[in-house]
């Protein structure tokens, strides 16, 4: 770190030290011997208030050392404070995607710096040690340095989330302790779990120390943990609130990645559109076509016959309209309801809008020259499918589509996420969350080979496996380990028989479609018209017929939908 940075930082620490004296804070410090005199380390602090950046560096200050914090990126954009943070050598953390901060933190620790990490990721509303991310363990292990757990109690009384500031001469007790170094094992989740356990024990010791010196904590006060009779939410209540925030950050990260992928699809399709138009224009002049063929610019078969392509089927106008409609939907709806991370999505959206406009202009100009089955058509259909996937995952669309839990979940066997020959753990858990409202699981194998009982052992629903065979003359129900196996000539015939046997109605079904011909279910084949969600890997006719689109089996598409459905069933926290 530069000498200028260190000078600025030390001046600011002197100011911070003076501030604590002016406030008359009753500082109780312990464990300073655990802060290394030199060399790198990761200081993991609990986070209960906005003054923790000051208090987290207090013990290091006693050793004449400076702490370089990983801090949320928005702080660096604030006037004055942001510039100071940059000059002090702190590291901005993108809370949507923090990979770059991990790399920078590791570099600093390797270079002998103390790296400060609030591993809880945000202020703990319960004022206990909430669940922690493993970034601190990853930095420490990669840099080959120890973690120094550090615990603060009292900071929340000065300034915390949702409460007024108390920054005058409050004479507030502030207790800070540093624990013995912890050396990581390489199992990042286990390492951070152990650090959290030690910090929770230390926090409870600070509570005892506080009450021994200052008396019992006042009942009902906002800054007192619920376990001590205070008005703070319990750890479980606070975790539930924070989980919603984490889920939204995850959603924004996926949205940004999906939009970036869509931008690539649209750009590639536009390039192919322009390329085909140019080739067709050249092919209309035999002399130009012969010259191009001689030079090797285009294949002779594509240009030497000016009448070539006249008999080839064109992409249907309604398909082009469907593509345009889906591209328009993602442009219009993708940023609705975004708060944190909006700027990242907005940046991608600006580029995407430009690409979509260009693609649609090219489609209009080339409408008669887009051939069915061509690279251009496939690229446009892929972009439209990706658009439907993105729009289907937006919160307002999820709420509209998945507010009710279906009694019967139907899925093509190819739509199931599998791990080691079994239904994946994530899908098992998603199915369990909706049980017993979702009573039945119907799995359709168009190829005729059904999953064995072991693959479905952890699924809580009653399972029906439909094996399709053209040789089947009538529907047969066969008892088998793991649930009935139903043989039928077609998926629609088999599903209709199962629905009748269990006394269900089409409105009770949610069908995850991934196979050719599944569009008939949306149209009411065999009298079973179902609510259909297509996987992104489904044939385009299935995607067009479905009410929504989800990820592929490899990307846990069914689990994504079922998890969203389960979240919608949870009562909102006030």
XYZ file of N, CA and C in Angstrom, residues 127-377:
753
model
N -28.532 -8.557 16.566
C -27.354 -8.251 17.381
C -26.704 -9.509 17.941
N -26.987 -10.629 17.258
C -26.251 -11.875 17.498
C -25.422 -12.140 16.237
N -24.685 -13.239 16.234
C -23.852 -13.562 15.075
C -24.706 -14.313 14.071
N -25.077 -13.645 12.975
C -25.907 -14.281 11.963
C -25.039 -15.168 11.065
N -25.669 -15.907 10.174
C -24.921 -16.794 9.271
C -23.920 -15.989 8.455
N -22.811 -16.616 8.153
C -21.697 -15.921 7.507
C -21.398 -16.496 6.126
N -20.945 -15.635 5.244
C -20.437 -16.083 3.951
C -19.002 -16.577 4.135
N -18.548 -17.390 3.208
C -17.230 -18.007 3.389
C -16.087 -17.234 2.746
N -16.341 -16.008 2.273
C -15.296 -15.236 1.599
C -14.055 -15.023 2.442
N -14.237 -14.773 3.750
C -13.089 -14.556 4.634
C -12.213 -15.801 4.702
N -12.849 -16.977 4.773
C -12.088 -18.233 4.806
C -11.354 -18.457 3.491
N -11.993 -18.094 2.395
C -11.353 -18.252 1.082
C -10.120 -17.351 0.967
N -10.242 -16.113 1.430
C -9.106 -15.187 1.383
C -7.968 -15.702 2.249
N -8.294 -16.077 3.492
C -7.260 -16.518 4.431
C -6.527 -17.745 3.914
N -7.293 -18.706 3.366
C -6.655 -19.941 2.908
C -5.788 -19.686 1.676
N -6.308 -18.890 0.741
C -5.546 -18.601 -0.473
C -4.283 -17.811 -0.176
N -4.353 -16.926 0.828
C -3.197 -16.094 1.163
C -2.253 -16.772 2.148
N -2.707 -17.865 2.766
C -1.878 -18.551 3.756
C -1.709 -17.767 5.044
N -2.793 -17.089 5.472
C -2.740 -16.277 6.695
C -3.869 -16.711 7.627
N -3.767 -16.383 8.921
C -4.820 -16.779 9.860
C -6.025 -15.833 9.824
N -7.132 -16.328 10.345
C -8.295 -15.489 10.629
C -8.232 -15.075 12.090
N -8.431 -13.788 12.352
C -8.525 -13.294 13.728
C -9.982 -12.906 13.970
N -10.767 -13.761 14.640
C -12.149 -13.389 14.922
C -12.179 -12.237 15.929
N -13.064 -11.295 15.703
C -13.149 -10.116 16.573
C -14.629 -9.800 16.812
N -14.989 -9.531 18.050
C -16.391 -9.338 18.410
C -16.574 -7.986 19.094
N -17.640 -7.290 18.671
C -17.964 -5.963 19.209
C -19.365 -6.015 19.805
N -19.551 -5.390 20.956
C -20.892 -5.234 21.524
C -21.060 -3.799 22.017
N -22.164 -3.184 21.617
C -22.460 -1.814 22.030
C -22.550 -0.832 20.886
N -21.955 -1.185 19.759
C -21.969 -0.303 18.598
C -23.382 0.027 18.150
N -24.312 -0.931 18.298
C -25.687 -0.720 17.847
C -26.398 0.392 18.609
N -25.899 0.747 19.781
C -26.537 1.810 20.569
C -26.240 3.194 19.989
N -25.167 3.303 19.229
C -24.786 4.602 18.677
C -25.499 4.879 17.352
N -25.507 3.866 16.457
C -26.088 4.093 15.130
C -26.231 2.744 14.446
N -27.473 2.315 14.253
C -27.701 1.038 13.593
C -28.875 1.156 12.640
N -29.112 0.124 11.909
C -30.159 0.122 10.874
C -31.542 0.321 11.492
N -32.263 1.305 10.956
C -33.643 1.526 11.386
C -33.813 2.280 12.677
N -32.726 2.817 13.257
C -32.810 3.544 14.526
C -32.131 4.904 14.398
N -32.478 5.819 15.293
C -31.870 7.143 15.283
C -30.404 7.070 15.723
N -29.625 8.057 15.267
C -28.228 8.158 15.690
C -28.164 8.693 17.120
N -27.166 8.229 17.850
C -26.866 8.751 19.189
C -25.357 8.991 19.235
N -24.924 10.094 18.624
C -23.497 10.339 18.441
C -22.964 11.452 19.339
N -23.777 11.892 20.277
C -23.308 12.918 21.208
C -22.460 12.298 22.304
N -22.333 13.016 23.413
C -21.541 12.495 24.539
C -22.408 11.514 25.329
N -22.498 10.306 24.807
C -23.422 9.314 25.363
C -22.819 8.455 26.473
N -21.493 8.414 26.554
C -20.799 7.568 27.539
C -21.229 6.098 27.427
N -21.480 5.677 26.214
C -21.939 4.302 25.963
C -20.804 3.303 26.145
N -21.053 2.193 26.821
C -20.033 1.138 26.893
C -19.875 0.441 25.544
N -18.651 0.298 25.092
C -18.334 -0.441 23.859
C -17.311 -1.514 24.227
N -17.679 -2.771 24.048
C -16.808 -3.888 24.390
C -16.273 -4.524 23.099
N -14.953 -4.691 23.033
C -14.327 -5.278 21.836
C -13.312 -6.323 22.290
N -13.360 -7.497 21.666
C -12.359 -8.521 21.978
C -11.899 -9.210 20.697
N -10.594 -9.514 20.650
C -10.032 -10.292 19.541
C -9.702 -11.689 20.066
N -10.086 -12.697 19.310
C -9.872 -14.083 19.723
C -8.566 -14.621 19.148
N -8.194 -15.801 19.586
C -6.959 -16.425 19.107
C -7.056 -16.694 17.604
N -5.927 -16.663 16.908
C -5.948 -16.908 15.458
C -6.526 -18.273 15.117
N -7.266 -18.314 14.036
C -7.809 -19.574 13.526
C -7.163 -19.838 12.170
N -6.600 -21.020 12.001
C -5.933 -21.378 10.750
C -6.855 -22.290 9.931
N -7.116 -21.891 8.726
C -8.099 -22.573 7.893
C -7.637 -23.953 7.446
N -8.622 -24.803 7.107
C -8.340 -26.177 6.679
C -8.483 -26.354 5.171
N -9.142 -25.397 4.519
C -9.442 -25.536 3.095
C -10.890 -25.877 2.838
N -11.599 -26.348 3.864
C -13.054 -26.547 3.764
C -13.684 -25.221 4.177
N -13.965 -24.362 3.200
C -14.336 -22.978 3.497
C -15.614 -22.866 4.329
N -16.604 -23.693 4.018
C -17.858 -23.625 4.776
C -17.655 -24.079 6.216
N -16.899 -25.161 6.387
C -16.635 -25.648 7.743
C -15.783 -24.637 8.519
N -14.828 -24.024 7.847
C -13.969 -23.031 8.507
C -14.788 -21.847 9.022
N -15.647 -21.295 8.178
C -16.394 -20.114 8.595
C -17.438 -20.484 9.645
N -17.939 -21.721 9.609
C -18.879 -22.176 10.638
C -18.183 -22.230 11.997
N -16.942 -22.681 12.013
C -16.191 -22.735 13.269
C -15.878 -21.333 13.778
N -15.509 -20.432 12.870
C -15.252 -19.043 13.269
C -16.519 -18.436 13.871
N -17.658 -18.680 13.239
C -18.926 -18.155 13.753
C -19.227 -18.705 15.150
N -18.993 -19.997 15.347
C -19.242 -20.602 16.657
C -18.400 -19.929 17.733
N -17.127 -19.701 17.435
C -16.245 -19.058 18.410
C -16.693 -17.624 18.691
N -17.134 -16.933 17.652
C -17.561 -15.553 17.833
C -18.855 -15.473 18.644
N -19.765 -16.421 18.449
C -21.005 -16.424 19.242
C -20.688 -16.666 20.704
N -19.776 -17.596 20.993
C -19.362 -17.835 22.390
C -18.752 -16.576 22.990
N -17.920 -15.903 22.189
C -17.263 -14.684 22.683
C -18.284 -13.574 22.910
N -19.285 -13.473 22.045
C -20.315 -12.448 22.212
C -21.089 -12.675 23.510
N -21.423 -13.905 23.791
C -22.148 -14.200 25.021
C -21.286 -13.875 26.246
N -19.979 -14.063 26.119
C -19.070 -13.673 27.212
C -19.057 -12.157 27.395
N -19.133 -11.410 26.290
C -19.196 -9.951 26.386
C -20.489 -9.499 27.056
N -21.602 -10.226 26.787
C -22.854 -9.895 27.471
C -22.679 -10.031 28.989
N -22.047 -11.129 29.394
C -21.825 -11.357 30.828
C -20.928 -10.266 31.402
N -19.874 -9.928 30.629
C -18.952 -8.881 31.079
C -19.678 -7.544 31.211
N -20.555 -7.247 30.250
C -21.312 -5.990 30.294
C -22.183 -5.941 31.550
N -22.925 -7.015 31.795
C -23.861 -7.006 32.928
C -23.131 -7.028 34.259
N -21.958 -7.640 34.302
C -21.184 -7.653 35.547
C -20.726 -6.241 35.920
N -20.426 -5.414 34.914
C -19.925 -4.072 35.194
C -21.017 -3.003 35.175
N -21.983 -3.136 34.277
C -22.963 -2.062 34.084
C -24.381 -2.434 34.496
N -24.568 -3.643 34.985
C -25.893 -4.061 35.415
C -26.684 -4.725 34.296
N -27.850 -5.277 34.641
C -28.670 -5.988 33.648
C -29.062 -5.084 32.479
N -29.134 -5.690 31.310
C -29.596 -4.940 30.134
C -31.080 -4.636 30.301
N -31.505 -3.415 29.937
C -32.917 -3.041 30.125
C -33.859 -3.819 29.213
N -34.901 -4.375 29.795
C -35.864 -5.164 29.021
C -36.561 -4.289 27.981
N -36.734 -4.872 26.794
C -37.500 -4.206 25.756
C -36.755 -3.188 24.922
N -35.534 -2.819 25.304
C -34.788 -1.822 24.540
C -34.378 -2.396 23.175
N -34.424 -1.533 22.142
C -34.172 -1.986 20.770
C -32.788 -2.587 20.601
N -31.810 -2.124 21.399
C -30.430 -2.556 21.203
C -30.086 -3.833 21.959
N -31.043 -4.346 22.730
C -30.798 -5.547 23.541
C -31.292 -6.781 22.772
N -30.451 -7.798 22.638
C -30.865 -9.017 21.929
C -32.101 -9.650 22.567
N -32.903 -10.306 21.744
C -34.144 -10.923 22.227
C -33.873 -11.933 23.333
N -32.771 -12.667 23.229
C -32.458 -13.678 24.250
C -32.170 -13.067 25.607
N -31.853 -11.764 25.610
C -31.598 -11.062 26.877
C -32.805 -10.205 27.278
N -33.947 -10.500 26.651
C -35.161 -9.787 27.020
C -35.362 -8.479 26.288
N -34.590 -8.250 25.230
C -34.659 -6.982 24.514
C -35.681 -6.953 23.399
N -35.749 -5.790 22.746
C -36.712 -5.587 21.680
C -36.206 -5.935 20.296
N -34.970 -6.382 20.191
C -34.441 -6.781 18.869
C -35.141 -8.052 18.397
N -35.243 -8.244 17.087
C -35.825 -9.506 16.603
C -34.938 -10.685 16.977
N -35.530 -11.859 17.043
C -34.728 -13.051 17.294
C -33.807 -13.299 16.106
N -32.823 -14.150 16.318
C -31.903 -14.491 15.226
C -32.672 -15.101 14.055
N -33.640 -15.964 14.367
C -34.411 -16.617 13.312
C -35.231 -15.601 12.523
N -35.868 -14.657 13.229
C -36.672 -13.630 12.550
C -35.795 -12.754 11.653
N -34.653 -12.357 12.192
C -33.745 -11.509 11.407
C -33.193 -12.261 10.200
N -32.888 -13.542 10.375
C -32.366 -14.341 9.272
C -33.396 -14.461 8.147
N -34.674 -14.593 8.541
C -35.720 -14.703 7.529
C -35.792 -13.434 6.692
N -35.684 -12.269 7.350
C -35.692 -10.998 6.615
C -34.485 -10.911 5.681
N -33.330 -11.305 6.197
C -32.109 -11.207 5.396
C -32.108 -12.199 4.235
N -32.773 -13.340 4.422
C -32.852 -14.324 3.350
C -33.570 -13.745 2.146
N -34.593 -12.941 2.389
C -35.303 -12.300 1.281
C -34.357 -11.396 0.497
N -33.508 -10.656 1.222
C -32.546 -9.769 0.566
C -31.556 -10.581 -0.254
N -31.051 -11.677 0.336
C -30.089 -12.521 -0.365
C -30.712 -13.142 -1.611
N -31.980 -13.540 -1.508
C -32.659 -14.125 -2.663
C -32.778 -13.116 -3.794
N -33.049 -11.870 -3.448
C -33.172 -10.838 -4.469
C -31.820 -10.577 -5.133
N -30.745 -10.584 -4.351
C -29.416 -10.389 -4.944
C -29.083 -11.531 -5.896
N -29.436 -12.734 -5.494
C -29.209 -13.895 -6.354
C -30.011 -13.749 -7.643
N -31.270 -13.298 -7.510
C -32.114 -13.116 -8.694
C -31.513 -12.090 -9.650
N -31.029 -10.980 -9.089
C -30.450 -9.931 -9.933
C -29.202 -10.442 -10.641
N -28.394 -11.225 -9.930
C -27.185 -11.780 -10.553
C -27.561 -12.701 -11.719
N -28.562 -13.553 -11.511
C -29.006 -14.440 -12.589
C -29.609 -13.632 -13.740
N -30.387 -12.601 -13.405
C -31.001 -11.768 -14.440
C -29.937 -11.106 -15.296
N -28.920 -10.552 -14.627
C -27.842 -9.905 -15.380
C -27.152 -10.900 -16.304
N -26.868 -12.099 -15.785
C -26.202 -13.112 -16.609
C -27.082 -13.557 -17.770
N -28.379 -13.711 -17.502
C -29.300 -14.132 -18.564
C -29.427 -13.061 -19.643
N -29.489 -11.801 -19.219
C -29.583 -10.715 -20.197
C -28.318 -10.626 -21.048
N -27.170 -10.837 -20.406
C -25.901 -10.835 -21.150
C -25.887 -11.959 -22.186
N -26.375 -13.147 -21.764
C -26.450 -14.279 -22.690
C -27.417 -13.968 -23.834
N -28.564 -13.365 -23.502
C -29.535 -13.007 -24.530
C -28.938 -12.013 -25.520
N -28.198 -11.042 -25.000
C -27.554 -10.061 -25.870
C -26.653 -10.767 -26.890
N -25.937 -11.802 -26.430
C -25.089 -12.562 -27.339
C -25.898 -13.274 -28.413
N -27.050 -13.866 -28.017
C -27.912 -14.548 -28.987
C -28.443 -13.564 -30.029
N -28.898 -12.384 -29.543
C -29.472 -11.394 -30.458
C -28.412 -10.874 -31.418
N -27.231 -10.586 -30.907
C -26.148 -10.084 -31.761
C -25.772 -11.101 -32.830
N -25.658 -12.371 -32.421
C -25.294 -13.426 -33.378
C -26.372 -13.581 -34.454
N -27.653 -13.522 -34.016
C -28.740 -13.656 -34.993
C -28.749 -12.488 -35.968
N -28.480 -11.282 -35.462
C -28.456 -10.097 -36.329
C -27.342 -10.196 -37.360
N -26.186 -10.650 -36.941
C -25.055 -10.823 -37.868
C -25.423 -11.808 -38.977
N -26.087 -12.913 -38.581
C -26.481 -13.909 -39.585
C -27.522 -13.340 -40.535
N -28.441 -12.516 -40.000
C -29.446 -11.883 -40.857
C -28.787 -11.025 -41.930
N -27.872 -10.182 -41.505
C -27.177 -9.292 -42.441
C -26.367 -10.086 -43.440
N -25.698 -11.133 -42.961
C -24.870 -11.958 -43.838
C -25.717 -12.640 -44.903
N -26.878 -13.174 -44.486
C -27.752 -13.845 -45.455
C -28.315 -12.869 -46.484
N -28.690 -11.683 -46.027
C -29.214 -10.679 -46.954
C -28.167 -10.317 -48.018
N -26.935 -10.136 -47.551
C -25.868 -9.790 -48.493
C -25.631 -10.925 -49.484
N -25.671 -12.166 -49.002
C -25.454 -13.314 -49.877
C -26.556 -13.421 -50.919
N -27.811 -13.176 -50.479
C -28.929 -13.250 -51.415
C -28.878 -12.129 -52.447
N -28.457 -10.941 -52.014
C -28.326 -9.822 -52.955
C -27.271 -10.145 -54.003
N -26.176 -10.750 -53.553
C -25.116 -11.102 -54.499
C -25.575 -12.196 -55.458
N -26.369 -13.151 -54.916
C -26.781 -14.287 -55.738
C -27.746 -13.879 -56.839
N -28.355 -12.685 -56.680
C -29.286 -12.222 -57.715
C -28.550 -11.773 -58.970
N -27.249 -11.582 -58.917
C -26.431 -11.198 -60.076
C -25.499 -12.359 -60.394
N -25.747 -13.092 -61.460
C -24.926 -14.278 -61.762
C -23.446 -13.963 -61.863
N -23.106 -12.804 -62.479
C -21.688 -12.469 -62.622
C -21.026 -12.315 -61.260
N -21.740 -11.621 -60.352
C -21.182 -11.421 -59.010
C -21.069 -12.745 -58.278
N -22.071 -13.601 -58.483
C -22.048 -14.895 -57.800
C -20.863 -15.726 -58.257
N -20.629 -15.748 -59.609
C -19.505 -16.517 -60.123
C -18.184 -15.994 -59.599
N -18.073 -14.643 -59.534
C -16.825 -14.046 -59.043
C -16.601 -14.397 -57.582
N -17.663 -14.309 -56.767
C -17.532 -14.632 -55.351
C -17.165 -16.093 -55.153
N -17.790 -16.957 -55.968
C -17.487 -18.382 -55.842
C -16.041 -18.652 -56.197
N -15.550 -17.961 -57.242
C -14.156 -18.152 -57.670
C -13.189 -17.703 -56.589
N -13.579 -16.613 -55.884
C -12.710 -16.088 -54.829
C -12.859 -16.851 -53.521
N -13.879 -17.695 -53.463
C -14.089 -18.470 -52.230
C -14.809 -17.710 -51.162
N -15.442 -16.540 -51.496
C -16.132 -15.767 -50.471
C -17.367 -16.492 -49.960
N -18.105 -17.146 -50.838
C -19.296 -17.905 -50.456
C -19.279 -19.211 -51.225
N -19.946 -20.242 -50.729
C -19.981 -21.508 -51.451
C -20.668 -21.334 -52.799
N -20.126 -21.909 -53.880
C -20.735 -21.772 -55.199
C -22.194 -22.201 -55.206
N -22.533 -23.244 -54.438
C -23.909 -23.740 -54.445
C -24.876 -22.725 -53.893
N -24.361 -21.746 -53.118
C -25.253 -20.763 -52.514
C -25.471 -19.581 -53.414
N -24.669 -19.421 -54.482
C -24.725 -18.166 -55.230
C -24.817 -18.311 -56.736
N -24.457 -19.469 -57.246
C -24.386 -19.562 -58.703
C -25.749 -19.675 -59.354
N -26.775 -20.068 -58.607
C -28.115 -20.180 -59.175
C -28.984 -19.067 -58.626
N -29.339 -18.056 -59.438
C -30.128 -16.947 -58.945
C -31.508 -17.367 -58.494
N -31.989 -18.533 -58.958
C -33.313 -18.983 -58.527
C -33.265 -19.835 -57.264
N -32.007 -20.065 -56.791
C -31.863 -20.935 -55.617
C -32.594 -20.333 -54.419
N -33.298 -21.137 -53.651
C -33.997 -20.670 -52.464
C -35.437 -20.313 -52.720
N -35.832 -20.207 -54.018
C -37.210 -19.809 -54.293
C -38.205 -20.832 -53.775
N -37.822 -22.098 -53.798
C -38.742 -23.146 -53.365
C -38.557 -23.546 -51.908
N -37.585 -22.954 -51.251
C -37.367 -23.295 -49.840
C -38.453 -22.658 -48.979
N -38.954 -23.383 -47.967
C -39.992 -22.798 -47.118
C -39.439 -21.650 -46.268
N -40.207 -20.593 -46.191
C -39.818 -19.441 -45.367
C -40.354 -19.592 -43.949
N -39.724 -18.883 -43.037
C -40.243 -18.821 -41.671
C -41.619 -18.168 -41.693
N -42.575 -18.791 -41.006
C -43.951 -18.287 -41.014
C -44.011 -16.893 -40.402
N -44.841 -16.004 -40.968
C -44.975 -14.648 -40.420
C -45.370 -14.643 -38.946
N -46.232 -15.593 -38.551
C -46.648 -15.620 -37.133
C -45.487 -15.997 -36.213
N -44.544 -16.795 -36.731
C -43.360 -17.119 -35.926
C -42.481 -15.887 -35.753
N -42.319 -15.121 -36.837
C -41.544 -13.873 -36.730
C -42.216 -12.911 -35.761
N -43.555 -12.851 -35.798
C -44.276 -11.978 -34.861
C -44.065 -12.439 -33.425
N -44.054 -13.774 -33.227
C -43.830 -14.329 -31.885
C -42.430 -13.971 -31.384
N -41.455 -14.056 -32.247
C -40.082 -13.697 -31.875
C -40.016 -12.222 -31.470
N -40.601 -11.349 -32.296
C -40.582 -9.913 -31.990
C -41.294 -9.623 -30.662
N -42.420 -10.287 -30.464
C -43.194 -10.069 -29.227
C -42.373 -10.407 -27.990
N -41.645 -11.512 -28.045
C -40.858 -11.926 -26.883
C -39.648 -11.030 -26.662
N -39.023 -10.582 -27.730
C -37.908 -9.646 -27.582
C -38.407 -8.327 -26.988
N -39.573 -7.884 -27.422
C -40.144 -6.656 -26.869
C -40.476 -6.808 -25.385
N -40.992 -7.969 -25.000
C -41.385 -8.198 -23.600
C -40.201 -8.065 -22.657
N -39.069 -8.652 -23.032
C -37.922 -8.595 -22.134
C -37.389 -7.164 -22.026
N -37.435 -6.410 -23.117
C -36.983 -5.026 -23.082
C -37.891 -4.180 -22.186
N -39.191 -4.455 -22.239
C -40.154 -3.652 -21.495
C -40.221 -4.014 -20.015
N -39.990 -5.291 -19.678
C -40.300 -5.749 -18.320
C -39.097 -6.083 -17.451
N -37.921 -6.289 -18.018
C -36.812 -6.887 -17.267
C -36.400 -6.095 -16.039
N -36.486 -4.766 -16.083
C -36.003 -3.965 -14.950
C -37.119 -3.605 -13.972
N -38.319 -4.113 -14.180
C -39.419 -3.775 -13.281
C -39.158 -4.294 -11.870
N -39.303 -3.400 -10.891
C -39.161 -3.792 -9.489
C -37.734 -3.909 -8.989
N -36.746 -3.568 -9.813
C -35.351 -3.685 -9.379
C -34.973 -2.536 -8.457
N -34.214 -2.849 -7.418
C -33.661 -1.826 -6.530
C -32.148 -2.003 -6.479
N -31.671 -2.823 -5.555
C -30.225 -3.061 -5.478
C -29.751 -3.799 -6.727
N -28.648 -3.319 -7.303
C -28.092 -3.933 -8.492
C -28.711 -3.430 -9.782
N -29.617 -2.452 -9.666
C -30.308 -1.954 -10.858
C -29.331 -1.416 -11.902
N -28.268 -0.725 -11.418
C -27.348 -0.106 -12.373
C -26.649 -1.151 -13.235
N -26.375 -2.338 -12.658
C -25.709 -3.382 -13.433
C -26.623 -3.926 -14.526
N -27.882 -4.135 -14.165
C -28.837 -4.639 -15.142
C -29.136 -3.570 -16.190
N -29.243 -2.317 -15.735
C -29.550 -1.222 -16.648
C -28.475 -1.080 -17.723
N -27.226 -1.274 -17.337
C -26.123 -1.170 -18.290
C -26.245 -2.227 -19.387
N -26.546 -3.458 -18.989
C -26.722 -4.522 -19.974
C -27.964 -4.255 -20.824
N -29.047 -3.756 -20.167
C -30.292 -3.508 -20.875
C -30.119 -2.452 -21.962
N -29.323 -1.426 -21.694
C -29.109 -0.375 -22.687
C -28.500 -0.956 -23.960
N -27.531 -1.854 -23.778
C -26.904 -2.502 -24.935
C -27.889 -3.449 -25.621
N -28.678 -4.160 -24.798
C -29.627 -5.122 -25.341
C -30.710 -4.426 -26.172
N -31.224 -3.296 -25.668
C -32.258 -2.565 -26.405
C -31.769 -2.175 -27.791
N -30.530 -1.706 -27.847
C -29.952 -1.326 -29.128
C -29.853 -2.531 -30.058
N -29.421 -3.668 -29.503
C -29.277 -4.876 -30.320
C -30.633 -5.398 -30.785
N -31.635 -5.338 -29.890
C -32.974 -5.809 -30.253
C -33.551 -4.937 -31.367
N -33.372 -3.612 -31.240
C -33.866 -2.697 -32.280
C -33.217 -3.015 -33.626
N -31.929 -3.266 -33.590
C -31.210 -3.589 -34.833
C -31.690 -4.926 -35.402
N -31.897 -5.907 -34.504
C -32.355 -7.222 -34.957
C -33.742 -7.131 -35.574
N -34.624 -6.334 -34.951
C -35.985 -6.230 -35.474
C -36.007 -5.488 -36.815
N -35.162 -4.491 -36.947
C -35.061 -3.794 -38.239
C -34.583 -4.755 -39.318
N -33.619 -5.588 -38.981
C -33.101 -6.564 -39.950
C -34.149 -7.623 -40.280
N -34.932 -8.017 -39.255
C -35.989 -8.995 -39.495
C -37.043 -8.435 -40.449
N -37.398 -7.162 -40.238
C -38.392 -6.521 -41.111
C -37.889 -6.465 -42.549
N -36.617 -6.113 -42.690
C -36.037 -6.002 -44.030
C -35.837 -7.368 -44.673
N -35.639 -8.401 -43.846
C -35.285 -9.718 -44.378
C -36.407 -10.735 -44.237
N -37.606 -10.272 -43.845
C -38.676 -11.208 -43.520
C -38.901 -12.288 -44.551
N -38.843 -11.939 -45.838
C -39.111 -12.926 -46.877
C -37.911 -13.824 -47.158
N -36.739 -13.444 -46.616
C -35.535 -14.228 -46.899
C -35.093 -15.084 -45.710
N -35.908 -15.173 -44.644
C -35.561 -16.035 -43.524
C -36.167 -17.404 -43.784
N -35.312 -18.401 -43.964
C -35.771 -19.726 -44.339
C -35.980 -20.606 -43.109
N -37.008 -21.437 -43.168
C -37.287 -22.379 -42.089
C -36.111 -23.332 -41.926
N -35.674 -23.504 -40.681
C -34.571 -24.412 -40.387
C -33.200 -23.827 -40.601
N -33.109 -22.577 -41.055
C -31.810 -21.961 -41.309
C -31.136 -21.564 -39.999
N -29.838 -21.266 -40.106
C -29.086 -20.798 -38.942
C -29.714 -19.527 -38.382
N -30.176 -18.656 -39.298
C -30.794 -17.403 -38.868
C -32.045 -17.676 -38.052
N -32.913 -18.539 -38.565
C -34.154 -18.832 -37.851
C -33.855 -19.458 -36.487
